[in-house]
Each structure stands twice: as structure tokens, then as C-alpha cells.
Tab-separated table of N, CA and C in Angstrom:
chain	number	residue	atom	x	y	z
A	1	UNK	N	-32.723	-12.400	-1.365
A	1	UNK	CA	-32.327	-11.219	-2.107
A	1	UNK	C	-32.415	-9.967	-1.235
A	2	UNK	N	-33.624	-9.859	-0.340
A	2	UNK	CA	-33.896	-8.390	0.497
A	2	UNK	C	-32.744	-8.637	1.671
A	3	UNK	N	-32.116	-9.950	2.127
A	3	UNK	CA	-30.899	-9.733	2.778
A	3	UNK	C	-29.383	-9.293	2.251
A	4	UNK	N	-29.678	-9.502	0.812
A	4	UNK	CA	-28.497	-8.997	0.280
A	4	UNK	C	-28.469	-7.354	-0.229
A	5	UNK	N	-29.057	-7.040	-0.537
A	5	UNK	CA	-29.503	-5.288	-0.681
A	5	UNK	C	-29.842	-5.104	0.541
A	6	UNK	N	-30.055	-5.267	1.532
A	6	UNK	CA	-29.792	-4.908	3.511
A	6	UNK	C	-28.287	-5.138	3.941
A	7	UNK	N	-27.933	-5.877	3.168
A	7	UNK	CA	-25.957	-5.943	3.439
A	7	UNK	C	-25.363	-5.289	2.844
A	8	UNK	N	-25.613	-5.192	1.407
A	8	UNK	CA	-25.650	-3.541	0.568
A	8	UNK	C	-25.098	-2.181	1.094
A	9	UNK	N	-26.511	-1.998	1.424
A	9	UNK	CA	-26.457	-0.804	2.163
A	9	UNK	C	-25.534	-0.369	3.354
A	10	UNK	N	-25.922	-1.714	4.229
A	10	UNK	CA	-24.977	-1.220	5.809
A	10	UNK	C	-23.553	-1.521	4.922
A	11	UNK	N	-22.944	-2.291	4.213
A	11	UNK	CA	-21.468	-2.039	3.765
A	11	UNK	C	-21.548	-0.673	3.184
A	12	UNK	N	-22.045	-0.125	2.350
A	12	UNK	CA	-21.972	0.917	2.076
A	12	UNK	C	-21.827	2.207	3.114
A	13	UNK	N	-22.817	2.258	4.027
A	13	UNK	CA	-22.982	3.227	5.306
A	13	UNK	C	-21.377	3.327	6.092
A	14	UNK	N	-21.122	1.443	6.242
A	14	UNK	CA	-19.650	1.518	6.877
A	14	UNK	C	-18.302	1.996	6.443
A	15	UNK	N	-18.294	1.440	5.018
A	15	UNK	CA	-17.134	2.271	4.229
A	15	UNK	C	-16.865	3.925	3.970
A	16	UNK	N	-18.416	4.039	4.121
A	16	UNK	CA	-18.240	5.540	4.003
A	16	UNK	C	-17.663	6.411	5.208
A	17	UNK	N	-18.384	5.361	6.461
A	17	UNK	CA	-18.107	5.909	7.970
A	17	UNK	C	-16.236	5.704	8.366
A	18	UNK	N	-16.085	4.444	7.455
A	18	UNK	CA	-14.485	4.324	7.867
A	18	UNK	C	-13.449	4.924	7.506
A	19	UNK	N	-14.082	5.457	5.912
A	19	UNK	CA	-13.354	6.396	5.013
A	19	UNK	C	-13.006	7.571	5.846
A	20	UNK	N	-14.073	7.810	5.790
A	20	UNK	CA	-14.593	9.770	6.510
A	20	UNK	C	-13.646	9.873	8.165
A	21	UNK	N	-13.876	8.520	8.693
A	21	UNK	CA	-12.499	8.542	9.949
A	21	UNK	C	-11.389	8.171	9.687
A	22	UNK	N	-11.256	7.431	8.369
A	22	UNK	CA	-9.393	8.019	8.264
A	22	UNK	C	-9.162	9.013	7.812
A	23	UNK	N	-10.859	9.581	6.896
A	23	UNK	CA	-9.685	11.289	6.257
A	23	UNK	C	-9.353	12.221	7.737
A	24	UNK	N	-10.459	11.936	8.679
A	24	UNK	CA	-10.558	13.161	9.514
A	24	UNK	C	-9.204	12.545	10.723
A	25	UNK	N	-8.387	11.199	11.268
A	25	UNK	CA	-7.345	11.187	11.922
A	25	UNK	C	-6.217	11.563	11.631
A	26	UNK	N	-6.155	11.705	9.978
A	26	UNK	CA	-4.943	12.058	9.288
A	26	UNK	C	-4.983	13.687	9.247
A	27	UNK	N	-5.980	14.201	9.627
A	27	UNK	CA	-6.039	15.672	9.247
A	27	UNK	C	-5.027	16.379	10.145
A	28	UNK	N	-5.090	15.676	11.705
A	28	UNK	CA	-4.183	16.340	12.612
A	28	UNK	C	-2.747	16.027	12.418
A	29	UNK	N	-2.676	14.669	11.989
A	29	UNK	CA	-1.757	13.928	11.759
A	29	UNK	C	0.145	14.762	11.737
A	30	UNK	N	-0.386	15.519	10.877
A	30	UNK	CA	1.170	16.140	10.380
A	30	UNK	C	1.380	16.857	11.350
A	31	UNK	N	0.153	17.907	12.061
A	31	UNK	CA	0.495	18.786	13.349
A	31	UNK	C	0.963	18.210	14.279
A	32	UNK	N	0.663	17.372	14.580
A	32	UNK	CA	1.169	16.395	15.835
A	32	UNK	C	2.679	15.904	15.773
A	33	UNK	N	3.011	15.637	14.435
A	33	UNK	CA	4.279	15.281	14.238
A	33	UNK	C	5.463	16.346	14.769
A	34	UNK	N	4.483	17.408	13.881
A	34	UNK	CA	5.593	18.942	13.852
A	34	UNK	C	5.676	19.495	15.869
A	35	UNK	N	4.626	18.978	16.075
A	35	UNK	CA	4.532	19.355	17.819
A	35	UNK	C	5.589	17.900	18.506
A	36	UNK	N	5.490	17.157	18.098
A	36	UNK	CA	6.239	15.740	18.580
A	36	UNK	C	7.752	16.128	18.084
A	37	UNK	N	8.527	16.939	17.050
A	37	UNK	CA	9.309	17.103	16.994
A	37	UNK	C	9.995	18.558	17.666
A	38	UNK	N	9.054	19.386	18.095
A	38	UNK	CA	9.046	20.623	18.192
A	38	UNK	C	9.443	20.400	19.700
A	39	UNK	N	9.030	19.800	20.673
A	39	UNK	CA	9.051	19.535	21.861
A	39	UNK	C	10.154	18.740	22.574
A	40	UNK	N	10.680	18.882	23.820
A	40	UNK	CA	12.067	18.370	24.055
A	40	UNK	C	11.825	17.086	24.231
A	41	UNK	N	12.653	15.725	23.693
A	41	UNK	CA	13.066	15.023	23.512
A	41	UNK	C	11.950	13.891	24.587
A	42	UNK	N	12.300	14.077	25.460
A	42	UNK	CA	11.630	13.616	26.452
A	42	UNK	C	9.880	13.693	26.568
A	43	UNK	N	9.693	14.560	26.410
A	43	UNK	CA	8.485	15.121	26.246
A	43	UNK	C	7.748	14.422	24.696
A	44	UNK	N	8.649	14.389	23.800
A	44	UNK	CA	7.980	14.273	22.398
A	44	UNK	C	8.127	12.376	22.066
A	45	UNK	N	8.826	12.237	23.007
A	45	UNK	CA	8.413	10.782	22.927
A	45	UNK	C	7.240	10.634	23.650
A	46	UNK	N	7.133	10.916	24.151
A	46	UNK	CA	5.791	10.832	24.900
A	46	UNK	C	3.878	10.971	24.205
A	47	UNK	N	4.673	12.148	23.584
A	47	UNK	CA	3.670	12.670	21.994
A	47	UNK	C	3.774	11.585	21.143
A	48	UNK	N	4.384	11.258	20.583
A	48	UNK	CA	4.886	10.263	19.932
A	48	UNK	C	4.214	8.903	20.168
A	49	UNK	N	4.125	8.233	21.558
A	49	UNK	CA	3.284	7.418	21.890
A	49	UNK	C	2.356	7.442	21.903
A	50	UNK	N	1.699	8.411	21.985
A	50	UNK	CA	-0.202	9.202	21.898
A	50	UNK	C	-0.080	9.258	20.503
A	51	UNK	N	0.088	9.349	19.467
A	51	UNK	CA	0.438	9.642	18.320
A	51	UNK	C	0.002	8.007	17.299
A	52	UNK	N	0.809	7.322	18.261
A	52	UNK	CA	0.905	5.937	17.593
A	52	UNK	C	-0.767	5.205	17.861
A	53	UNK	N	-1.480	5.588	18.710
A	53	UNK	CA	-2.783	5.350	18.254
A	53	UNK	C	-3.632	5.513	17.324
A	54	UNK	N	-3.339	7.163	17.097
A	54	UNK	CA	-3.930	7.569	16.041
A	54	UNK	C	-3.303	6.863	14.564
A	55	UNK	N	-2.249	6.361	14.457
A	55	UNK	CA	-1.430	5.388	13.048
A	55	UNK	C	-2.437	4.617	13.402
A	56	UNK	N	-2.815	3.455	14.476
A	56	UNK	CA	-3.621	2.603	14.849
A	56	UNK	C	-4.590	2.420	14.013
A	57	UNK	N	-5.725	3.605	14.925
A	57	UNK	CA	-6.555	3.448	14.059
A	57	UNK	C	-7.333	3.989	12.613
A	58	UNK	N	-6.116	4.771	12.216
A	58	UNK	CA	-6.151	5.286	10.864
A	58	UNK	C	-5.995	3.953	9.922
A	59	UNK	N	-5.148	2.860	10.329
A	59	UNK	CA	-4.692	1.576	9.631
A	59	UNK	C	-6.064	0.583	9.488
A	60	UNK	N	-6.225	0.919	10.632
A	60	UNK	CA	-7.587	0.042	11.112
A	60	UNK	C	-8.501	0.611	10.445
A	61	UNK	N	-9.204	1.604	9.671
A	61	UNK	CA	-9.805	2.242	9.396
A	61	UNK	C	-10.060	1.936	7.929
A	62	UNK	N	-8.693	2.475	7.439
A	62	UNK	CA	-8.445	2.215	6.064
A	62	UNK	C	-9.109	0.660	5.738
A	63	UNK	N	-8.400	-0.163	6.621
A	63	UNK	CA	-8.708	-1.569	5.866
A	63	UNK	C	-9.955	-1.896	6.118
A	64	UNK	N	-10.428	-1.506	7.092
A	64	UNK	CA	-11.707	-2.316	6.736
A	64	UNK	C	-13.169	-1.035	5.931
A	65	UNK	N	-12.672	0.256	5.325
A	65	UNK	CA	-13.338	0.447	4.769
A	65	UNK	C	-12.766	0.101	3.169
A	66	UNK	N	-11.696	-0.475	3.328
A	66	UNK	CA	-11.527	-1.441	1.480
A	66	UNK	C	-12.256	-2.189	2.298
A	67	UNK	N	-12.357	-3.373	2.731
A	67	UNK	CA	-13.105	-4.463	2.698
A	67	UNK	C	-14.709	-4.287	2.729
A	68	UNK	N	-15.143	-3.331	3.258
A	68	UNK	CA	-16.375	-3.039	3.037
A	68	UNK	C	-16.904	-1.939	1.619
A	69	UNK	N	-15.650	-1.819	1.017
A	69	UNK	CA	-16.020	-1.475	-0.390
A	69	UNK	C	-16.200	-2.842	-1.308
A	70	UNK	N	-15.588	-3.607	-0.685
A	70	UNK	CA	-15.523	-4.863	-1.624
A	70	UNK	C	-16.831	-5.734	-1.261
A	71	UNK	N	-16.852	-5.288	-0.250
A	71	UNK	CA	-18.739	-6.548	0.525
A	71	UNK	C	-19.518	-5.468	-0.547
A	72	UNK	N	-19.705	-4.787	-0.404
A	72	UNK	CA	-20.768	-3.364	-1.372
A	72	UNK	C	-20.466	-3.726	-2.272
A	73	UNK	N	-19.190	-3.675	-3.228
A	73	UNK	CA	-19.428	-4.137	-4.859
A	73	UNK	C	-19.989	-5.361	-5.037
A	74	UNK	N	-19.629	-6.634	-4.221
A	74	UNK	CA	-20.269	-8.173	-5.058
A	74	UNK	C	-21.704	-8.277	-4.400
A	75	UNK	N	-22.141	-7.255	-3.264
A	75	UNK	CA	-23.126	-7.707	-3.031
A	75	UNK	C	-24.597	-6.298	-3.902
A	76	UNK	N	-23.959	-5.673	-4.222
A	76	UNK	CA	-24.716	-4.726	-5.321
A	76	UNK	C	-25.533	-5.536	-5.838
A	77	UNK	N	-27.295	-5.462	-5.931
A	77	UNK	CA	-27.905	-6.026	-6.666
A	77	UNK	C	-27.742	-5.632	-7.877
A	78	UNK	N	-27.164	-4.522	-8.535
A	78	UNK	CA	-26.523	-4.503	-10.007
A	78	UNK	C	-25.329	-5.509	-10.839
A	79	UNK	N	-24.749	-5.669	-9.434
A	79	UNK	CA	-23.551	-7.152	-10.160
A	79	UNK	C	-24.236	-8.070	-9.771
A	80	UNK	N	-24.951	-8.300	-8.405
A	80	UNK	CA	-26.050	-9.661	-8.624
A	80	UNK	C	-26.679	-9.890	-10.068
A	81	UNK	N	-27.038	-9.236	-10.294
A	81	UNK	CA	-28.053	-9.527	-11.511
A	81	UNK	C	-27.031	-9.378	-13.020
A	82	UNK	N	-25.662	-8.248	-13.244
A	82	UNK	CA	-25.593	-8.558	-14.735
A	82	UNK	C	-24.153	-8.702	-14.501
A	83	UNK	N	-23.428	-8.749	-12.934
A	83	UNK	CA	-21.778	-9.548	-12.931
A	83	UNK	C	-21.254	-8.592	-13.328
A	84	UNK	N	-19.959	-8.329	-13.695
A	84	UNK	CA	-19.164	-7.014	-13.910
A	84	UNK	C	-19.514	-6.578	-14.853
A	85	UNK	N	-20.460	-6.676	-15.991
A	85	UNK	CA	-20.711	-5.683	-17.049
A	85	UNK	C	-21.783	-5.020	-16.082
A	86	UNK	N	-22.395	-4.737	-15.370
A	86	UNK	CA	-23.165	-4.043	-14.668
A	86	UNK	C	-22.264	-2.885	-13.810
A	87	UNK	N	-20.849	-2.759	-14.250
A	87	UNK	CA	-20.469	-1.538	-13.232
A	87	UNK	C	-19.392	-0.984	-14.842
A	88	UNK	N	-19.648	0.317	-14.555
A	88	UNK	CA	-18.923	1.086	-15.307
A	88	UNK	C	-17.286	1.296	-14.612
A	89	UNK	N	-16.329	2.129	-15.833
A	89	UNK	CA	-15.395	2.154	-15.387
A	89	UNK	C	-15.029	3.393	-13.622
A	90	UNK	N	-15.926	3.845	-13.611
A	90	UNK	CA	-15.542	4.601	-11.997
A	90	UNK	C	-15.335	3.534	-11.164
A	91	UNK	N	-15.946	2.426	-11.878
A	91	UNK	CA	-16.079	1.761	-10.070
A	91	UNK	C	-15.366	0.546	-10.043
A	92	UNK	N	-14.208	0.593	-11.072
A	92	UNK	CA	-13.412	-0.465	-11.431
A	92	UNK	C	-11.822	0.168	-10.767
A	93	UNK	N	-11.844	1.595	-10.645
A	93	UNK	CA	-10.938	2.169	-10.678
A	93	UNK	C	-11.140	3.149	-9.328
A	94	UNK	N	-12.422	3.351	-8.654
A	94	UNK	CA	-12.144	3.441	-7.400
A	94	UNK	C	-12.003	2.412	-6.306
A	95	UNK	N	-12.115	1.050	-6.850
A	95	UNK	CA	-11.290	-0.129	-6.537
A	95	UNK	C	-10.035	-0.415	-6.329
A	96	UNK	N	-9.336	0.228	-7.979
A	96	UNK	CA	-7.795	0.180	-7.522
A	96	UNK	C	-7.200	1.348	-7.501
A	97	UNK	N	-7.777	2.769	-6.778
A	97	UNK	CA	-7.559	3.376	-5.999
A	97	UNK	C	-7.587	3.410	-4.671
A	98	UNK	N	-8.377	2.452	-4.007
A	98	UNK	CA	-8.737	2.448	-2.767
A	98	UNK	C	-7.974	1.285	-2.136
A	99	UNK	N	-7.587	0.549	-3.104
A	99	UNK	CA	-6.545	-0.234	-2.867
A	99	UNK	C	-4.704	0.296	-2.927
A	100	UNK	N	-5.020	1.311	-3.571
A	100	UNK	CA	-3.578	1.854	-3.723
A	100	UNK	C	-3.756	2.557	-2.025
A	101	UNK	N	-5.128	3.359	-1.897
A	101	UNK	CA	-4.608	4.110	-0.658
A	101	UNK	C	-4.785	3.311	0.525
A	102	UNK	N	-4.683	1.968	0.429
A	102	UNK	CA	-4.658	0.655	1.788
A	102	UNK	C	-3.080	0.952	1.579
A	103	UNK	N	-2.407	0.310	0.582
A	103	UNK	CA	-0.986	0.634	0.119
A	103	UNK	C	-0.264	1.560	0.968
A	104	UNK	N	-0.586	2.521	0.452
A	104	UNK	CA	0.001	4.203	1.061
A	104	UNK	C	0.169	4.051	2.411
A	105	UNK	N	-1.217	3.856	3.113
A	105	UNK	CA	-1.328	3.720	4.894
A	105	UNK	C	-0.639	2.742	5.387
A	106	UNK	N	-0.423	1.616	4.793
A	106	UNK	CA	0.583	0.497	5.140
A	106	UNK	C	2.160	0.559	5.030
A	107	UNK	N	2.717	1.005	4.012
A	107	UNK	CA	3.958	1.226	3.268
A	107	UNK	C	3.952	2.290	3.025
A	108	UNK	N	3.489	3.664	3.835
A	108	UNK	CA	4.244	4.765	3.317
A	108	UNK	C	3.631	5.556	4.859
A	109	UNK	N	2.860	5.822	5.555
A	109	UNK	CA	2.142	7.084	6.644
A	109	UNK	C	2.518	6.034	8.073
A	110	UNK	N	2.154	4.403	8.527
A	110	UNK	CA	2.423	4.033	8.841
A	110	UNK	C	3.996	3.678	9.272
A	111	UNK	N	4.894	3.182	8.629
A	111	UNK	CA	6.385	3.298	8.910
A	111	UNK	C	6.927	4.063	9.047
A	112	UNK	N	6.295	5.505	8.753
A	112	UNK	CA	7.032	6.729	8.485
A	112	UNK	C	6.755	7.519	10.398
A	113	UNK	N	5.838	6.700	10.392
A	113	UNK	CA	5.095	7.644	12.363
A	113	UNK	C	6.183	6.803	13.013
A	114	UNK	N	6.332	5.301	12.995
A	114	UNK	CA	7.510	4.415	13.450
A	114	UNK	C	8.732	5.279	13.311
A	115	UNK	N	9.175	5.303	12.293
A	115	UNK	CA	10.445	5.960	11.953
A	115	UNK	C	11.084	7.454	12.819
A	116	UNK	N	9.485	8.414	12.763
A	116	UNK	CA	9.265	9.464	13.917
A	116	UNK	C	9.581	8.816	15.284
A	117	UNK	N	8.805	8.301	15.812
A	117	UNK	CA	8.995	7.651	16.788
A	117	UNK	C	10.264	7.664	17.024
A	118	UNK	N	10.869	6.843	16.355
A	118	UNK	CA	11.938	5.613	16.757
A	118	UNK	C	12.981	6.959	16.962
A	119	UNK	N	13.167	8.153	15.957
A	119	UNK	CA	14.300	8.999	15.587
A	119	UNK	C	13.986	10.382	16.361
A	120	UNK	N	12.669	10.440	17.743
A	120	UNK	CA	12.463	11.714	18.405
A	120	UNK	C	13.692	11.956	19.038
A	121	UNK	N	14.185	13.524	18.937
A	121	UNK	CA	15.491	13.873	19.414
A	121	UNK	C	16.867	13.578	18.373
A	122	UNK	N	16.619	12.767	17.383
A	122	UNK	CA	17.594	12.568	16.228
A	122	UNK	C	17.484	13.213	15.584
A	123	UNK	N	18.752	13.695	14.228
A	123	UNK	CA	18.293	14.650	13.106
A	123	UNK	C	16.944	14.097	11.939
A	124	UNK	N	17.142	12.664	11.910
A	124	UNK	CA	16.486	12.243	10.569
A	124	UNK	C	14.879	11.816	11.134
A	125	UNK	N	14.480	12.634	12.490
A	125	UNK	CA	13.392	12.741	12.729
A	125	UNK	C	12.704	13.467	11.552
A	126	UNK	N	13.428	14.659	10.937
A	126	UNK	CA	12.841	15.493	10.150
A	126	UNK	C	12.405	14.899	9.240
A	127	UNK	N	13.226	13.985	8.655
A	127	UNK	CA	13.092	13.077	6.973
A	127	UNK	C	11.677	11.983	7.502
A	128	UNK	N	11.883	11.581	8.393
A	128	UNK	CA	10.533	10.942	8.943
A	128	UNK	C	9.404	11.641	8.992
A	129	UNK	N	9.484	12.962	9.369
A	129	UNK	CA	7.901	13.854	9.490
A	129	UNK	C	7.888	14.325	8.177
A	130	UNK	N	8.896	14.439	7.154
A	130	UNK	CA	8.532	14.950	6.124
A	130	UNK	C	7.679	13.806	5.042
A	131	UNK	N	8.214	12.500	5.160
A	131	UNK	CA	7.526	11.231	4.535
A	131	UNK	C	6.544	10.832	5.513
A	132	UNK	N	6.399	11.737	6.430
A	132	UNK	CA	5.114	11.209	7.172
A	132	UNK	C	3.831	12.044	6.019
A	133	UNK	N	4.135	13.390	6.620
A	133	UNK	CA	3.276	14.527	5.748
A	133	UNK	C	3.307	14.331	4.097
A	134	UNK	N	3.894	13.753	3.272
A	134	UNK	CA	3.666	13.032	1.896
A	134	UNK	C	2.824	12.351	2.018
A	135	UNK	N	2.836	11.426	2.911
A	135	UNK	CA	2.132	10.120	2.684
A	135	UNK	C	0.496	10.408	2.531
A	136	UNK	N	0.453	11.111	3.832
A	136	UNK	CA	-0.764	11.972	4.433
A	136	UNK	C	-1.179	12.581	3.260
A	137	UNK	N	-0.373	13.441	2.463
A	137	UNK	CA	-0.967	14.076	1.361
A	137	UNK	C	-1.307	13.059	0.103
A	138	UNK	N	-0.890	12.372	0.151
A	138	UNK	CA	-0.806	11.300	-1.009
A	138	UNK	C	-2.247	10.646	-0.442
A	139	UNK	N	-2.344	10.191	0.562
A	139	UNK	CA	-3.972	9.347	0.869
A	139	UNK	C	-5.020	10.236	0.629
A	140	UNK	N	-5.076	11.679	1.553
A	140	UNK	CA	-6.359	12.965	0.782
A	140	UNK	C	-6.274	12.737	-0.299
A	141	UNK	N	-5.498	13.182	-1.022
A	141	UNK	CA	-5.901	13.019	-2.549
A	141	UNK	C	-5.903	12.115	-3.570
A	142	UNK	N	-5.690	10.587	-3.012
A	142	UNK	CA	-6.578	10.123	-3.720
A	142	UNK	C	-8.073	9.542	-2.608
A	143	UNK	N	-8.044	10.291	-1.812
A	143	UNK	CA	-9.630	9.968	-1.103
A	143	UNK	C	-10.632	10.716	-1.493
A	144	UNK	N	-9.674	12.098	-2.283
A	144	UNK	CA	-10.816	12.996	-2.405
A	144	UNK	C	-11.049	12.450	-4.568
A	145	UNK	N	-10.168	12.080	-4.902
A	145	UNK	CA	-10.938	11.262	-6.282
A	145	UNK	C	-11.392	10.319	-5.575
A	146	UNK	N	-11.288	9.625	-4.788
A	146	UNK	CA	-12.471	8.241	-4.574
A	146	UNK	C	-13.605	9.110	-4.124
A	147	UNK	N	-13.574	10.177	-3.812
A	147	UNK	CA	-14.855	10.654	-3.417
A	147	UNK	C	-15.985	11.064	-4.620
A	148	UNK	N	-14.811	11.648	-5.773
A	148	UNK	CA	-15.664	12.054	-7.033
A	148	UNK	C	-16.161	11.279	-7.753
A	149	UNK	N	-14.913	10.079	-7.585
A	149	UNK	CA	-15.614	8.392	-8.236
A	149	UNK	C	-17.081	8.385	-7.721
A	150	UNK	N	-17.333	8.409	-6.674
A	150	UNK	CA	-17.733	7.572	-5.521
A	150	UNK	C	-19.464	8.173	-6.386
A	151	UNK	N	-19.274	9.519	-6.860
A	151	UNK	CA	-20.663	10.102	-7.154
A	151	UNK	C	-20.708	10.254	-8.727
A	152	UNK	N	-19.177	9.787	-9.679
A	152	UNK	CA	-19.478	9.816	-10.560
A	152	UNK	C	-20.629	10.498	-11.241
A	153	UNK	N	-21.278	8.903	-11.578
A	153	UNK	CA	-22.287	8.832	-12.612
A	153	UNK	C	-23.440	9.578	-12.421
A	154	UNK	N	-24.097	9.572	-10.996
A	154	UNK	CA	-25.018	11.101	-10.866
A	154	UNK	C	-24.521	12.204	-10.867
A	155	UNK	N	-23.324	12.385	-11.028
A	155	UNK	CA	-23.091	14.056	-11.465
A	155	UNK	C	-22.651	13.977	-13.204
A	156	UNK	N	-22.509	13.053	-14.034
A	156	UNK	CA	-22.669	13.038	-15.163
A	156	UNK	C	-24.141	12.853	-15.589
A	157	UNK	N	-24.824	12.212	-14.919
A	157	UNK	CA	-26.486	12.004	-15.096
A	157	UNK	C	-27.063	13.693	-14.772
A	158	UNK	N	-26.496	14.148	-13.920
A	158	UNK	CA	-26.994	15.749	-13.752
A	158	UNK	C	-26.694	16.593	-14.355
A	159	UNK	N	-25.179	16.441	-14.897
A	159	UNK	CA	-24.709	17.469	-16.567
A	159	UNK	C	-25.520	16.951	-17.644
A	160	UNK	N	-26.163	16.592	-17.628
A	160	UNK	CA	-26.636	16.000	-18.685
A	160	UNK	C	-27.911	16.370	-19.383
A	161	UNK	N	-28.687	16.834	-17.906
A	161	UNK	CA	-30.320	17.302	-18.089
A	161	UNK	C	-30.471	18.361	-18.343
């Protein structure tokens, strides 16, 4: 049992650490685009390739802090002991939020840096940085409700007293 509340925790520590580095690679994210398009052709492919790391490991990031949200929920000594009636609805639903924003980074911020890429020096580079910067906005916000999820119930336990 004390190895499973020790796996607990470090999933917990990691998801939070993986979260917190995809919000903070995506932050530059859109600037880089607007500088990758801003710059001559030659040059912004070049940006563009430096660029595609950061998709990298923003992708990389994302997924394995879902998967280490998911080691943290079954290994919670609260679902150890009473199974899914032991979690309220925040934490059913920053589940399939955090799964929507694996979604987003896969099928929407990801193809869209490709698409940049692929179209530097083309017109429909623009339509690419503009569904780049959606996407980007679409993952903050729902990272920043997984964040309110995330503290829920002690800030309803603290309105409370």
C-alpha cells in the first residue's frame, strides 16, 4: 500500500511538471510563428525547423502528463479503497478535459505548425498561423479549467468555513 501512495504522489508531481511545460512551450508558440512568417522565406524556414521542436515536445508533454493523470487517479488511495464512488464529479471531468486537450495538441496545434512549415513563403501560411494560434488558445483554456478542477474541492471546502 505505502508503494502505491509513493506512486501517487510522484504521478502527481509529474503531471503537474508536464502540464506546467506544455502551458509554458505554447506560450511563445504563436510569436514564433508570427516571426517564422514575418521573416524572408529562406530564413523562416529555418525558424520553422527550430520551431518544430518545440511542437515536439509540447506533444510529448501533453501525453504523458494525461498518462500520469491517469497513473494518479487508479492509484489514489481514495479509489483504492471506495473505486469510483470515491471521486467526485471535478475529477471525472478533468479527465475528459485533459483528454480533450491531448486531442487539441494532436489534431489541431500540431498539424497546424506542419502546415506553417510546409506553406513558409506561401499565402495560406497565414491560415496555418492563424489555426496554429486557436489551437494554442483552445489548450490554455482548457488548462487553465483543469487547473481550477485540479483544486476544486479545497476551494469549495474554503468557501465554506
Amino acid at each position: 500500500m505505502a508503494a502505491l501512495v509513493l506512486l501517487f504522489y510522484l504521478a502527481v508531481l509529474l503531471h503537474i511538471v508536464c502540464f506546467a511545460a506544455w502551458f509554458g512551450l505554447g506560450l511563445g508558440l504563436t510569436r514564433q510563428s508570427r516571426t517564422v512568417l514575418a521573416a524572408e522565406p529562406a530564413v523562416g524556414v529555418v525558424l520553422a525547423a527550430e520551431g518544430t521542436r518545440t511542437i515536439k515536445l509540447m506533444t510529448l508533454f501533453v501525453a504523458l502528463a494525461y498518462v500520469f493523470a491517469l497513473v494518479a487517479f487508479f492509484t489514489n488511495p481514495k479509489f483504492i479503497s471506495l473505486g469510483m464512488a470515491g471521486y467526485e464529479w471535478p475529477y471525472h471531468t478533468a479527465l475528459t478535459l485533459g483528454l480533450l486537450l491531448v486531442v487539441v495538441q494532436f489534431l489541431l496545434v500540431r498539424p497546424s505548425w506542419g502546415r506553417l512549415q510546409a506553406a513558409v513563403g506561401a499565402p495560406e501560411a497565414e491560415a496555418a498561423r492563424k489555426r496554429l494560434a486557436m489551437g494554442v488558445g483552445i489548450g490554455h483554456t482548457l488548462w487553465l479549467v483543469l487547473l481550477v478542477l485540479m483544486f476544486w474541492t479545497q476551494l469549495v471546502a474554503a468557501a465554506t468555513l
